JSON list of C-alpha atoms in Angstrom, two decimals:
[
{"chain": "A", "resi": 561, "resn": "GLY", "atom": "CA", "xyz": [54.69, 59.60, 162.45]},
{"chain": "A", "resi": 562, "resn": "ASP", "atom": "CA", "xyz": [56.60, 58.31, 165.45]},
{"chain": "A", "resi": 563, "resn": "SER", "atom": "CA", "xyz": [58.58, 60.78, 167.53]},
{"chain": "A", "resi": 564, "resn": "VAL", "atom": "CA", "xyz": [60.78, 60.94, 170.61]},
{"chain": "A", "resi": 565, "resn": "THR", "atom": "CA", "xyz": [61.36, 63.98, 172.82]},
{"chain": "A", "resi": 566, "resn": "GLN", "atom": "CA", "xyz": [64.09, 64.03, 175.44]},
{"chain": "A", "resi": 567, "resn": "THR", "atom": "CA", "xyz": [65.71, 66.47, 177.85]},
{"chain": "A", "resi": 568, "resn": "GLU", "atom": "CA", "xyz": [67.50, 69.19, 176.01]},
{"chain": "A", "resi": 569, "resn": "GLY", "atom": "CA", "xyz": [71.11, 69.31, 177.05]},
{"chain": "A", "resi": 570, "resn": "PRO", "atom": "CA", "xyz": [73.71, 69.87, 178.06]},
{"chain": "A", "resi": 571, "resn": "VAL", "atom": "CA", "xyz": [73.06, 68.46, 181.48]},
{"chain": "A", "resi": 572, "resn": "THR", "atom": "CA", "xyz": [75.68, 68.85, 184.19]},
{"chain": "A", "resi": 573, "resn": "VAL", "atom": "CA", "xyz": [75.71, 67.15, 187.57]},
{"chain": "A", "resi": 574, "resn": "SER", "atom": "CA", "xyz": [78.29, 66.81, 190.34]},
{"chain": "A", "resi": 575, "resn": "GLU", "atom": "CA", "xyz": [80.02, 63.50, 190.87]},
{"chain": "A", "resi": 576, "resn": "SER", "atom": "CA", "xyz": [78.05, 61.06, 193.04]},
{"chain": "A", "resi": 577, "resn": "GLU", "atom": "CA", "xyz": [74.85, 63.00, 192.49]},
{"chain": "A", "resi": 578, "resn": "SER", "atom": "CA", "xyz": [71.84, 61.56, 190.70]},
{"chain": "A", "resi": 579, "resn": "LEU", "atom": "CA", "xyz": [71.01, 61.99, 187.02]},
{"chain": "A", "resi": 580, "resn": "ILE", "atom": "CA", "xyz": [67.64, 61.94, 185.30]},
{"chain": "A", "resi": 581, "resn": "ILE", "atom": "CA", "xyz": [67.17, 62.35, 181.55]},
{"chain": "A", "resi": 582, "resn": "ASN", "atom": "CA", "xyz": [63.53, 62.55, 180.52]},
{"chain": "A", "resi": 583, "resn": "CYS", "atom": "CA", "xyz": [62.16, 60.83, 177.45]},
{"chain": "A", "resi": 584, "resn": "THR", "atom": "CA", "xyz": [58.62, 60.81, 176.12]},
{"chain": "A", "resi": 585, "resn": "TYR", "atom": "CA", "xyz": [57.46, 59.20, 172.94]},
{"chain": "A", "resi": 586, "resn": "SER", "atom": "CA", "xyz": [54.61, 59.22, 170.48]},
{"chain": "A", "resi": 587, "resn": "ALA", "atom": "CA", "xyz": [54.08, 56.01, 168.56]},
{"chain": "A", "resi": 588, "resn": "THR", "atom": "CA", "xyz": [51.55, 56.14, 165.74]},
{"chain": "A", "resi": 589, "resn": "SER", "atom": "CA", "xyz": [52.79, 53.15, 163.76]},
{"chain": "A", "resi": 590, "resn": "ILE", "atom": "CA", "xyz": [52.52, 50.64, 166.56]},
{"chain": "A", "resi": 591, "resn": "ALA", "atom": "CA", "xyz": [50.75, 50.45, 169.95]},
{"chain": "A", "resi": 592, "resn": "TYR", "atom": "CA", "xyz": [53.61, 48.96, 171.96]},
{"chain": "A", "resi": 593, "resn": "PRO", "atom": "CA", "xyz": [56.99, 49.95, 170.55]},
{"chain": "A", "resi": 594, "resn": "ASN", "atom": "CA", "xyz": [60.25, 48.64, 171.93]},
{"chain": "A", "resi": 595, "resn": "LEU", "atom": "CA", "xyz": [62.09, 51.36, 173.84]},
{"chain": "A", "resi": 596, "resn": "PHE", "atom": "CA", "xyz": [65.82, 51.93, 173.95]},
{"chain": "A", "resi": 597, "resn": "TRP", "atom": "CA", "xyz": [68.52, 54.03, 175.48]},
{"chain": "A", "resi": 598, "resn": "TYR", "atom": "CA", "xyz": [71.72, 54.29, 173.47]},
{"chain": "A", "resi": 599, "resn": "VAL", "atom": "CA", "xyz": [74.89, 56.02, 174.64]},
{"chain": "A", "resi": 600, "resn": "ARG", "atom": "CA", "xyz": [77.67, 57.60, 172.63]},
{"chain": "A", "resi": 601, "resn": "TYR", "atom": "CA", "xyz": [81.00, 58.07, 174.38]},
{"chain": "A", "resi": 602, "resn": "PRO", "atom": "CA", "xyz": [83.48, 60.58, 172.93]},
{"chain": "A", "resi": 603, "resn": "GLY", "atom": "CA", "xyz": [85.06, 59.29, 169.73]},
{"chain": "A", "resi": 604, "resn": "GLU", "atom": "CA", "xyz": [82.88, 56.19, 169.59]},
{"chain": "A", "resi": 605, "resn": "GLY", "atom": "CA", "xyz": [79.69, 55.05, 167.89]},
{"chain": "A", "resi": 606, "resn": "LEU", "atom": "CA", "xyz": [76.35, 54.64, 169.61]},
{"chain": "A", "resi": 607, "resn": "GLN", "atom": "CA", "xyz": [76.06, 51.56, 171.75]},
{"chain": "A", "resi": 608, "resn": "LEU", "atom": "CA", "xyz": [73.02, 50.01, 173.34]},
{"chain": "A", "resi": 609, "resn": "LEU", "atom": "CA", "xyz": [72.66, 50.88, 177.01]},
{"chain": "A", "resi": 610, "resn": "LEU", "atom": "CA", "xyz": [69.33, 49.21, 177.71]},
{"chain": "A", "resi": 611, "resn": "LYS", "atom": "CA", "xyz": [66.20, 47.97, 175.99]},
{"chain": "A", "resi": 612, "resn": "VAL", "atom": "CA", "xyz": [62.69, 47.26, 177.29]},
{"chain": "A", "resi": 613, "resn": "ILE", "atom": "CA", "xyz": [60.01, 45.61, 175.19]},
{"chain": "A", "resi": 614, "resn": "THR", "atom": "CA", "xyz": [57.19, 45.19, 177.72]},
{"chain": "A", "resi": 615, "resn": "ALA", "atom": "CA", "xyz": [55.10, 48.01, 179.15]},
{"chain": "A", "resi": 616, "resn": "GLY", "atom": "CA", "xyz": [55.54, 48.27, 182.91]},
{"chain": "A", "resi": 617, "resn": "GLN", "atom": "CA", "xyz": [58.94, 46.61, 182.90]},
{"chain": "A", "resi": 618, "resn": "LYS", "atom": "CA", "xyz": [62.22, 48.18, 183.99]},
{"chain": "A", "resi": 619, "resn": "GLY", "atom": "CA", "xyz": [65.53, 47.81, 182.24]},
{"chain": "A", "resi": 620, "resn": "SER", "atom": "CA", "xyz": [68.88, 48.32, 183.90]},
{"chain": "A", "resi": 621, "resn": "SER", "atom": "CA", "xyz": [72.52, 48.39, 182.87]},
{"chain": "A", "resi": 622, "resn": "ARG", "atom": "CA", "xyz": [75.75, 49.89, 184.25]},
{"chain": "A", "resi": 623, "resn": "GLY", "atom": "CA", "xyz": [73.81, 51.44, 187.13]},
{"chain": "A", "resi": 624, "resn": "PHE", "atom": "CA", "xyz": [71.26, 53.10, 184.84]},
{"chain": "A", "resi": 625, "resn": "GLU", "atom": "CA", "xyz": [67.55, 52.29, 184.97]},
{"chain": "A", "resi": 626, "resn": "ALA", "atom": "CA", "xyz": [64.53, 53.12, 182.84]},
{"chain": "A", "resi": 627, "resn": "THR", "atom": "CA", "xyz": [60.91, 52.03, 183.20]},
{"chain": "A", "resi": 628, "resn": "TYR", "atom": "CA", "xyz": [58.52, 51.64, 180.26]},
{"chain": "A", "resi": 629, "resn": "ASN", "atom": "CA", "xyz": [55.45, 53.66, 181.22]},
{"chain": "A", "resi": 630, "resn": "LYS", "atom": "CA", "xyz": [52.65, 53.18, 178.71]},
{"chain": "A", "resi": 631, "resn": "GLU", "atom": "CA", "xyz": [50.23, 55.51, 180.53]},
{"chain": "A", "resi": 632, "resn": "THR", "atom": "CA", "xyz": [52.52, 58.53, 180.43]},
{"chain": "A", "resi": 633, "resn": "THR", "atom": "CA", "xyz": [54.34, 57.35, 177.25]},
{"chain": "A", "resi": 634, "resn": "SER", "atom": "CA", "xyz": [57.63, 57.90, 179.02]},
{"chain": "A", "resi": 635, "resn": "PHE", "atom": "CA", "xyz": [60.94, 56.09, 179.39]},
{"chain": "A", "resi": 636, "resn": "HIS", "atom": "CA", "xyz": [63.08, 58.26, 181.66]},
{"chain": "A", "resi": 637, "resn": "LEU", "atom": "CA", "xyz": [66.70, 57.31, 182.30]},
{"chain": "A", "resi": 638, "resn": "GLN", "atom": "CA", "xyz": [68.02, 57.50, 185.86]},
{"chain": "A", "resi": 639, "resn": "LYS", "atom": "CA", "xyz": [71.22, 56.85, 187.71]},
{"chain": "A", "resi": 640, "resn": "ALA", "atom": "CA", "xyz": [71.61, 57.29, 191.44]},
{"chain": "A", "resi": 641, "resn": "SER", "atom": "CA", "xyz": [75.29, 58.21, 191.55]},
{"chain": "A", "resi": 642, "resn": "VAL", "atom": "CA", "xyz": [77.15, 59.40, 188.47]},
{"chain": "A", "resi": 643, "resn": "GLN", "atom": "CA", "xyz": [80.86, 59.29, 187.80]},
{"chain": "A", "resi": 644, "resn": "GLU", "atom": "CA", "xyz": [83.24, 60.74, 185.26]},
{"chain": "A", "resi": 645, "resn": "SER", "atom": "CA", "xyz": [82.96, 57.73, 182.95]},
{"chain": "A", "resi": 646, "resn": "ASP", "atom": "CA", "xyz": [79.24, 58.45, 182.47]},
{"chain": "A", "resi": 647, "resn": "SER", "atom": "CA", "xyz": [79.97, 61.61, 180.52]},
{"chain": "A", "resi": 648, "resn": "ALA", "atom": "CA", "xyz": [78.48, 60.96, 177.10]},
{"chain": "A", "resi": 649, "resn": "VAL", "atom": "CA", "xyz": [75.54, 61.71, 174.84]},
{"chain": "A", "resi": 650, "resn": "TYR", "atom": "CA", "xyz": [72.42, 59.69, 175.60]},
{"chain": "A", "resi": 651, "resn": "TYR", "atom": "CA", "xyz": [69.77, 58.90, 173.01]},
{"chain": "A", "resi": 652, "resn": "CYS", "atom": "CA", "xyz": [66.27, 57.65, 173.63]},
{"chain": "A", "resi": 653, "resn": "ALA", "atom": "CA", "xyz": [64.73, 55.68, 170.78]},
{"chain": "A", "resi": 654, "resn": "LEU", "atom": "CA", "xyz": [61.69, 53.65, 169.90]},
{"chain": "A", "resi": 655, "resn": "GLY", "atom": "CA", "xyz": [61.54, 50.69, 167.57]},
{"chain": "A", "resi": 656, "resn": "THR", "atom": "CA", "xyz": [58.92, 48.54, 165.95]},
{"chain": "A", "resi": 657, "resn": "LEU", "atom": "CA", "xyz": [58.41, 44.92, 166.82]},
{"chain": "A", "resi": 658, "resn": "PRO", "atom": "CA", "xyz": [59.74, 42.22, 164.55]},
{"chain": "A", "resi": 659, "resn": "GLY", "atom": "CA", "xyz": [57.27, 40.94, 162.03]},
{"chain": "A", "resi": 660, "resn": "THR", "atom": "CA", "xyz": [55.67, 44.27, 161.37]},
{"chain": "A", "resi": 661, "resn": "GLY", "atom": "CA", "xyz": [57.62, 44.68, 158.17]},
{"chain": "A", "resi": 662, "resn": "SER", "atom": "CA", "xyz": [59.73, 47.46, 159.58]},
{"chain": "A", "resi": 663, "resn": "ASN", "atom": "CA", "xyz": [62.58, 47.51, 162.05]},
{"chain": "A", "resi": 664, "resn": "ARG", "atom": "CA", "xyz": [63.37, 51.19, 162.04]},
{"chain": "A", "resi": 665, "resn": "LEU", "atom": "CA", "xyz": [64.46, 53.13, 165.07]},
{"chain": "A", "resi": 666, "resn": "THR", "atom": "CA", "xyz": [63.19, 56.64, 165.76]},
{"chain": "A", "resi": 667, "resn": "PHE", "atom": "CA", "xyz": [65.68, 58.63, 167.82]},
{"chain": "A", "resi": 668, "resn": "GLY", "atom": "CA", "xyz": [65.47, 61.63, 170.06]},
{"chain": "A", "resi": 669, "resn": "LYS", "atom": "CA", "xyz": [67.95, 64.48, 169.56]},
{"chain": "A", "resi": 670, "resn": "GLY", "atom": "CA", "xyz": [70.31, 63.22, 172.22]},
{"chain": "A", "resi": 671, "resn": "THR", "atom": "CA", "xyz": [71.21, 64.67, 175.62]},
{"chain": "A", "resi": 672, "resn": "LYS", "atom": "CA", "xyz": [74.80, 65.52, 176.37]},
{"chain": "A", "resi": 673, "resn": "PHE", "atom": "CA", "xyz": [75.79, 64.86, 179.95]},
{"chain": "A", "resi": 674, "resn": "SER", "atom": "CA", "xyz": [78.99, 65.86, 181.71]},
{"chain": "A", "resi": 675, "resn": "LEU", "atom": "CA", "xyz": [80.16, 66.23, 185.28]},
{"chain": "A", "resi": 676, "resn": "ILE", "atom": "CA", "xyz": [80.49, 69.63, 186.83]},
{"chain": "A", "resi": 677, "resn": "PRO", "atom": "CA", "xyz": [84.25, 70.11, 187.06]},
{"chain": "B", "resi": 1423, "resn": "GLU", "atom": "CA", "xyz": [85.25, 41.11, 168.45]},
{"chain": "B", "resi": 1424, "resn": "ALA", "atom": "CA", "xyz": [82.27, 41.75, 166.22]},
{"chain": "B", "resi": 1425, "resn": "ALA", "atom": "CA", "xyz": [82.22, 45.31, 165.02]},
{"chain": "B", "resi": 1426, "resn": "VAL", "atom": "CA", "xyz": [81.01, 47.90, 162.59]},
{"chain": "B", "resi": 1427, "resn": "THR", "atom": "CA", "xyz": [83.74, 49.99, 161.03]},
{"chain": "B", "resi": 1428, "resn": "GLN", "atom": "CA", "xyz": [83.45, 53.04, 158.81]},
{"chain": "B", "resi": 1429, "resn": "SER", "atom": "CA", "xyz": [85.82, 54.75, 156.44]},
{"chain": "B", "resi": 1430, "resn": "PRO", "atom": "CA", "xyz": [86.88, 57.42, 156.20]},
{"chain": "B", "resi": 1431, "resn": "ARG", "atom": "CA", "xyz": [86.39, 58.74, 159.72]},
{"chain": "B", "resi": 1432, "resn": "SER", "atom": "CA", "xyz": [86.33, 62.27, 158.43]},
{"chain": "B", "resi": 1433, "resn": "LYS", "atom": "CA", "xyz": [86.29, 63.87, 155.03]},
{"chain": "B", "resi": 1434, "resn": "VAL", "atom": "CA", "xyz": [86.26, 67.28, 153.43]},
{"chain": "B", "resi": 1435, "resn": "ALA", "atom": "CA", "xyz": [84.54, 67.39, 150.05]},
{"chain": "B", "resi": 1436, "resn": "VAL", "atom": "CA", "xyz": [83.82, 70.07, 147.50]},
{"chain": "B", "resi": 1437, "resn": "THR", "atom": "CA", "xyz": [80.35, 71.02, 146.38]},
{"chain": "B", "resi": 1438, "resn": "GLY", "atom": "CA", "xyz": [79.36, 69.02, 143.32]},
{"chain": "B", "resi": 1439, "resn": "GLY", "atom": "CA", "xyz": [81.93, 66.34, 143.91]},
{"chain": "B", "resi": 1440, "resn": "LYS", "atom": "CA", "xyz": [81.29, 62.65, 144.47]},
{"chain": "B", "resi": 1441, "resn": "VAL", "atom": "CA", "xyz": [81.65, 61.17, 147.94]},
{"chain": "B", "resi": 1442, "resn": "THR", "atom": "CA", "xyz": [81.56, 57.53, 148.94]},
{"chain": "B", "resi": 1443, "resn": "LEU", "atom": "CA", "xyz": [81.27, 56.47, 152.57]},
{"chain": "B", "resi": 1444, "resn": "SER", "atom": "CA", "xyz": [82.02, 52.85, 153.35]},
{"chain": "B", "resi": 1445, "resn": "CYS", "atom": "CA", "xyz": [80.81, 50.55, 156.10]},
{"chain": "B", "resi": 1446, "resn": "HIS", "atom": "CA", "xyz": [82.00, 47.06, 156.98]},
{"chain": "B", "resi": 1447, "resn": "GLN", "atom": "CA", "xyz": [80.51, 44.76, 159.60]},
{"chain": "B", "resi": 1448, "resn": "THR", "atom": "CA", "xyz": [81.78, 41.52, 161.06]},
{"chain": "B", "resi": 1449, "resn": "ASN", "atom": "CA", "xyz": [78.59, 40.83, 163.04]},
{"chain": "B", "resi": 1450, "resn": "ASN", "atom": "CA", "xyz": [77.24, 38.46, 160.38]},
{"chain": "B", "resi": 1451, "resn": "HIS", "atom": "CA", "xyz": [74.07, 40.56, 160.39]},
{"chain": "B", "resi": 1452, "resn": "ASP", "atom": "CA", "xyz": [71.60, 40.67, 157.55]},
{"chain": "B", "resi": 1453, "resn": "TYR", "atom": "CA", "xyz": [70.40, 44.24, 158.07]},
{"chain": "B", "resi": 1454, "resn": "MET", "atom": "CA", "xyz": [72.44, 47.38, 157.58]},
{"chain": "B", "resi": 1455, "resn": "TYR", "atom": "CA", "xyz": [71.53, 51.06, 157.85]},
{"chain": "B", "resi": 1456, "resn": "TRP", "atom": "CA", "xyz": [72.83, 54.53, 157.09]},
{"chain": "B", "resi": 1457, "resn": "TYR", "atom": "CA", "xyz": [71.86, 57.48, 159.28]},
{"chain": "B", "resi": 1458, "resn": "ARG", "atom": "CA", "xyz": [72.85, 61.09, 159.38]},
{"chain": "B", "resi": 1459, "resn": "GLN", "atom": "CA", "xyz": [72.94, 63.34, 162.39]},
{"chain": "B", "resi": 1460, "resn": "ASP", "atom": "CA", "xyz": [72.86, 67.12, 162.29]},
{"chain": "B", "resi": 1461, "resn": "THR", "atom": "CA", "xyz": [73.27, 69.42, 165.23]},
{"chain": "B", "resi": 1462, "resn": "GLY", "atom": "CA", "xyz": [69.94, 69.66, 167.03]},
{"chain": "B", "resi": 1463, "resn": "HIS", "atom": "CA", "xyz": [68.48, 66.60, 165.37]},
{"chain": "B", "resi": 1464, "resn": "GLY", "atom": "CA", "xyz": [68.28, 62.96, 166.20]},
{"chain": "B", "resi": 1465, "resn": "LEU", "atom": "CA", "xyz": [69.63, 60.33, 163.86]},
{"chain": "B", "resi": 1466, "resn": "ARG", "atom": "CA", "xyz": [67.63, 60.15, 160.64]},
{"chain": "B", "resi": 1467, "resn": "LEU", "atom": "CA", "xyz": [67.49, 57.10, 158.40]},
{"chain": "B", "resi": 1468, "resn": "ILE", "atom": "CA", "xyz": [68.77, 57.56, 154.85]},
{"chain": "B", "resi": 1469, "resn": "HIS", "atom": "CA", "xyz": [68.89, 54.05, 153.37]},
{"chain": "B", "resi": 1470, "resn": "TYR", "atom": "CA", "xyz": [68.84, 50.52, 154.68]},
{"chain": "B", "resi": 1471, "resn": "SER", "atom": "CA", "xyz": [69.24, 47.01, 153.38]},
{"chain": "B", "resi": 1472, "resn": "TYR", "atom": "CA", "xyz": [67.84, 43.63, 154.34]},
{"chain": "B", "resi": 1473, "resn": "VAL", "atom": "CA", "xyz": [70.03, 41.55, 152.06]},
{"chain": "B", "resi": 1474, "resn": "ALA", "atom": "CA", "xyz": [72.99, 41.84, 149.74]},
{"chain": "B", "resi": 1475, "resn": "ASP", "atom": "CA", "xyz": [72.29, 43.44, 146.34]},
{"chain": "B", "resi": 1476, "resn": "SER", "atom": "CA", "xyz": [69.15, 45.13, 147.62]},
{"chain": "B", "resi": 1477, "resn": "THR", "atom": "CA", "xyz": [68.60, 48.52, 149.25]},
{"chain": "B", "resi": 1478, "resn": "GLU", "atom": "CA", "xyz": [65.58, 50.42, 150.52]},
{"chain": "B", "resi": 1479, "resn": "LYS", "atom": "CA", "xyz": [64.87, 54.10, 150.94]},
{"chain": "B", "resi": 1480, "resn": "GLY", "atom": "CA", "xyz": [64.67, 55.46, 154.44]},
{"chain": "B", "resi": 1481, "resn": "ASP", "atom": "CA", "xyz": [63.12, 58.70, 155.58]},
{"chain": "B", "resi": 1482, "resn": "ILE", "atom": "CA", "xyz": [65.51, 61.14, 153.88]},
{"chain": "B", "resi": 1483, "resn": "PRO", "atom": "CA", "xyz": [66.94, 59.41, 150.76]},
{"chain": "B", "resi": 1484, "resn": "ASP", "atom": "CA", "xyz": [67.07, 62.41, 148.43]},
{"chain": "B", "resi": 1485, "resn": "GLY", "atom": "CA", "xyz": [70.59, 63.15, 147.23]},
{"chain": "B", "resi": 1486, "resn": "TYR", "atom": "CA", "xyz": [71.93, 59.77, 148.36]},
{"chain": "B", "resi": 1487, "resn": "LYS", "atom": "CA", "xyz": [72.40, 56.36, 146.81]},
{"chain": "B", "resi": 1488, "resn": "ALA", "atom": "CA", "xyz": [73.29, 53.15, 148.60]},
{"chain": "B", "resi": 1489, "resn": "SER", "atom": "CA", "xyz": [75.04, 49.97, 147.55]},
{"chain": "B", "resi": 1490, "resn": "ARG", "atom": "CA", "xyz": [75.17, 46.60, 149.31]},
{"chain": "B", "resi": 1491, "resn": "PRO", "atom": "CA", "xyz": [77.54, 44.38, 147.29]},
{"chain": "B", "resi": 1492, "resn": "SER", "atom": "CA", "xyz": [77.90, 41.78, 150.05]},
{"chain": "B", "resi": 1493, "resn": "GLN", "atom": "CA", "xyz": [76.50, 40.98, 153.46]},
{"chain": "B", "resi": 1494, "resn": "GLU", "atom": "CA", "xyz": [79.47, 42.68, 155.12]},
{"chain": "B", "resi": 1495, "resn": "ASN", "atom": "CA", "xyz": [79.66, 45.90, 153.11]},
{"chain": "B", "resi": 1496, "resn": "PHE", "atom": "CA", "xyz": [77.29, 48.81, 152.69]},
{"chain": "B", "resi": 1497, "resn": "SER", "atom": "CA", "xyz": [78.22, 52.08, 151.00]},
{"chain": "B", "resi": 1498, "resn": "LEU", "atom": "CA", "xyz": [76.56, 55.47, 150.91]},
{"chain": "B", "resi": 1499, "resn": "ILE", "atom": "CA", "xyz": [77.15, 57.53, 147.78]},
{"chain": "B", "resi": 1500, "resn": "LEU", "atom": "CA", "xyz": [76.70, 61.24, 147.32]},
{"chain": "B", "resi": 1501, "resn": "GLU", "atom": "CA", "xyz": [76.88, 61.76, 143.55]},
{"chain": "B", "resi": 1502, "resn": "LEU", "atom": "CA", "xyz": [76.79, 65.56, 143.75]},
{"chain": "B", "resi": 1503, "resn": "ALA", "atom": "CA", "xyz": [77.69, 66.65, 147.25]},
{"chain": "B", "resi": 1504, "resn": "SER", "atom": "CA", "xyz": [75.96, 69.76, 148.56]},
{"chain": "B", "resi": 1505, "resn": "LEU", "atom": "CA", "xyz": [76.53, 72.05, 151.53]},
{"chain": "B", "resi": 1506, "resn": "SER", "atom": "CA", "xyz": [73.38, 70.71, 153.18]},
{"chain": "B", "resi": 1507, "resn": "GLN", "atom": "CA", "xyz": [74.93, 67.25, 153.35]},
{"chain": "B", "resi": 1508, "resn": "THR", "atom": "CA", "xyz": [77.50, 68.35, 155.91]},
{"chain": "B", "resi": 1509, "resn": "ALA", "atom": "CA", "xyz": [76.75, 66.06, 158.86]},
{"chain": "B", "resi": 1510, "resn": "VAL", "atom": "CA", "xyz": [77.94, 63.06, 160.83]},
{"chain": "B", "resi": 1511, "resn": "TYR", "atom": "CA", "xyz": [77.01, 59.77, 159.18]},
{"chain": "B", "resi": 1512, "resn": "PHE", "atom": "CA", "xyz": [76.51, 56.55, 161.09]},
{"chain": "B", "resi": 1513, "resn": "CYS", "atom": "CA", "xyz": [76.32, 53.03, 159.77]},
{"chain": "B", "resi": 1514, "resn": "ALA", "atom": "CA", "xyz": [74.63, 50.28, 161.77]},
{"chain": "B", "resi": 1515, "resn": "SER", "atom": "CA", "xyz": [73.79, 46.61, 161.51]},
{"chain": "B", "resi": 1516, "resn": "SER", "atom": "CA", "xyz": [71.22, 44.34, 163.12]},
{"chain": "B", "resi": 1517, "resn": "ASP", "atom": "CA", "xyz": [70.37, 40.69, 163.16]},
{"chain": "B", "resi": 1518, "resn": "ARG", "atom": "CA", "xyz": [67.13, 39.15, 161.93]},
{"chain": "B", "resi": 1519, "resn": "GLY", "atom": "CA", "xyz": [64.53, 37.81, 164.32]},
{"chain": "B", "resi": 1520, "resn": "ARG", "atom": "CA", "xyz": [63.30, 39.08, 167.67]},
{"chain": "B", "resi": 1521, "resn": "ASP", "atom": "CA", "xyz": [66.17, 41.52, 168.17]},
{"chain": "B", "resi": 1522, "resn": "GLN", "atom": "CA", "xyz": [66.25, 42.97, 164.68]},
{"chain": "B", "resi": 1523, "resn": "ASP", "atom": "CA", "xyz": [65.57, 46.44, 166.04]},
{"chain": "B", "resi": 1524, "resn": "THR", "atom": "CA", "xyz": [68.65, 46.30, 168.28]},
{"chain": "B", "resi": 1525, "resn": "GLN", "atom": "CA", "xyz": [71.21, 48.02, 166.11]},
{"chain": "B", "resi": 1526, "resn": "TYR", "atom": "CA", "xyz": [75.00, 48.09, 166.41]},
{"chain": "B", "resi": 1527, "resn": "PHE", "atom": "CA", "xyz": [76.69, 51.26, 165.28]},
{"chain": "B", "resi": 1528, "resn": "GLY", "atom": "CA", "xyz": [79.96, 52.28, 163.76]},
{"chain": "B", "resi": 1529, "resn": "PRO", "atom": "CA", "xyz": [81.98, 55.24, 165.07]},
{"chain": "B", "resi": 1530, "resn": "GLY", "atom": "CA", "xyz": [80.65, 57.69, 162.50]},
{"chain": "B", "resi": 1531, "resn": "THR", "atom": "CA", "xyz": [82.07, 59.67, 159.61]},
{"chain": "B", "resi": 1532, "resn": "ARG", "atom": "CA", "xyz": [82.25, 63.42, 159.89]},
{"chain": "B", "resi": 1533, "resn": "LEU", "atom": "CA", "xyz": [81.64, 64.95, 156.44]},
{"chain": "B", "resi": 1534, "resn": "LEU", "atom": "CA", "xyz": [82.24, 68.60, 155.68]},
{"chain": "B", "resi": 1535, "resn": "VAL", "atom": "CA", "xyz": [81.15, 69.86, 152.27]},
{"chain": "B", "resi": 1536, "resn": "LEU", "atom": "CA", "xyz": [82.66, 73.18, 151.22]}
]
């Protein structure tokens, strides 16, 4: 089946430093899955951070970026300069394309990120 | 603002008791989902629904039932709660069409079964 593996947390970084959360995937149900990063802030539900549906393309939102790399089956999340408001749990996920009869998401375990106090 | 809400936000239940978790969405979405998350695991799909009055089994449906009485409401029912069902439960909705795999989540329900 499909699977997603991401950096095991918690991850801590100093303010204004860069953040990278690794994500690799294995898609057996479909050759080109859609790839997602969701974020869960304390006390809230998951919300979409960014989505990329085309291999080779980069998605960006709120200063975060992730590039869909089909060759390495990776979708790493990066931010150049983090701040307190970025403290959250980040989830990498893959999804099937519409029309395949399934629109399930397969999630990684989540990576908790917080600033070094 | 369009939203997915869940009730209750937290619950303590006794083993063997019945638990109902409720989800309401104002997104006007056709698809709704129930997931559970355990420590050290990603979200896992329990049940989902494409249309009112119809539900489908997800990846881990055993011990759970689902009910979709209307487009807006989707319930998860634990007829005989067990210790292993202690988890955080998330409801989500998505639209049909090209973005049907972009899901919008509720805040979660923390369930503790004693």
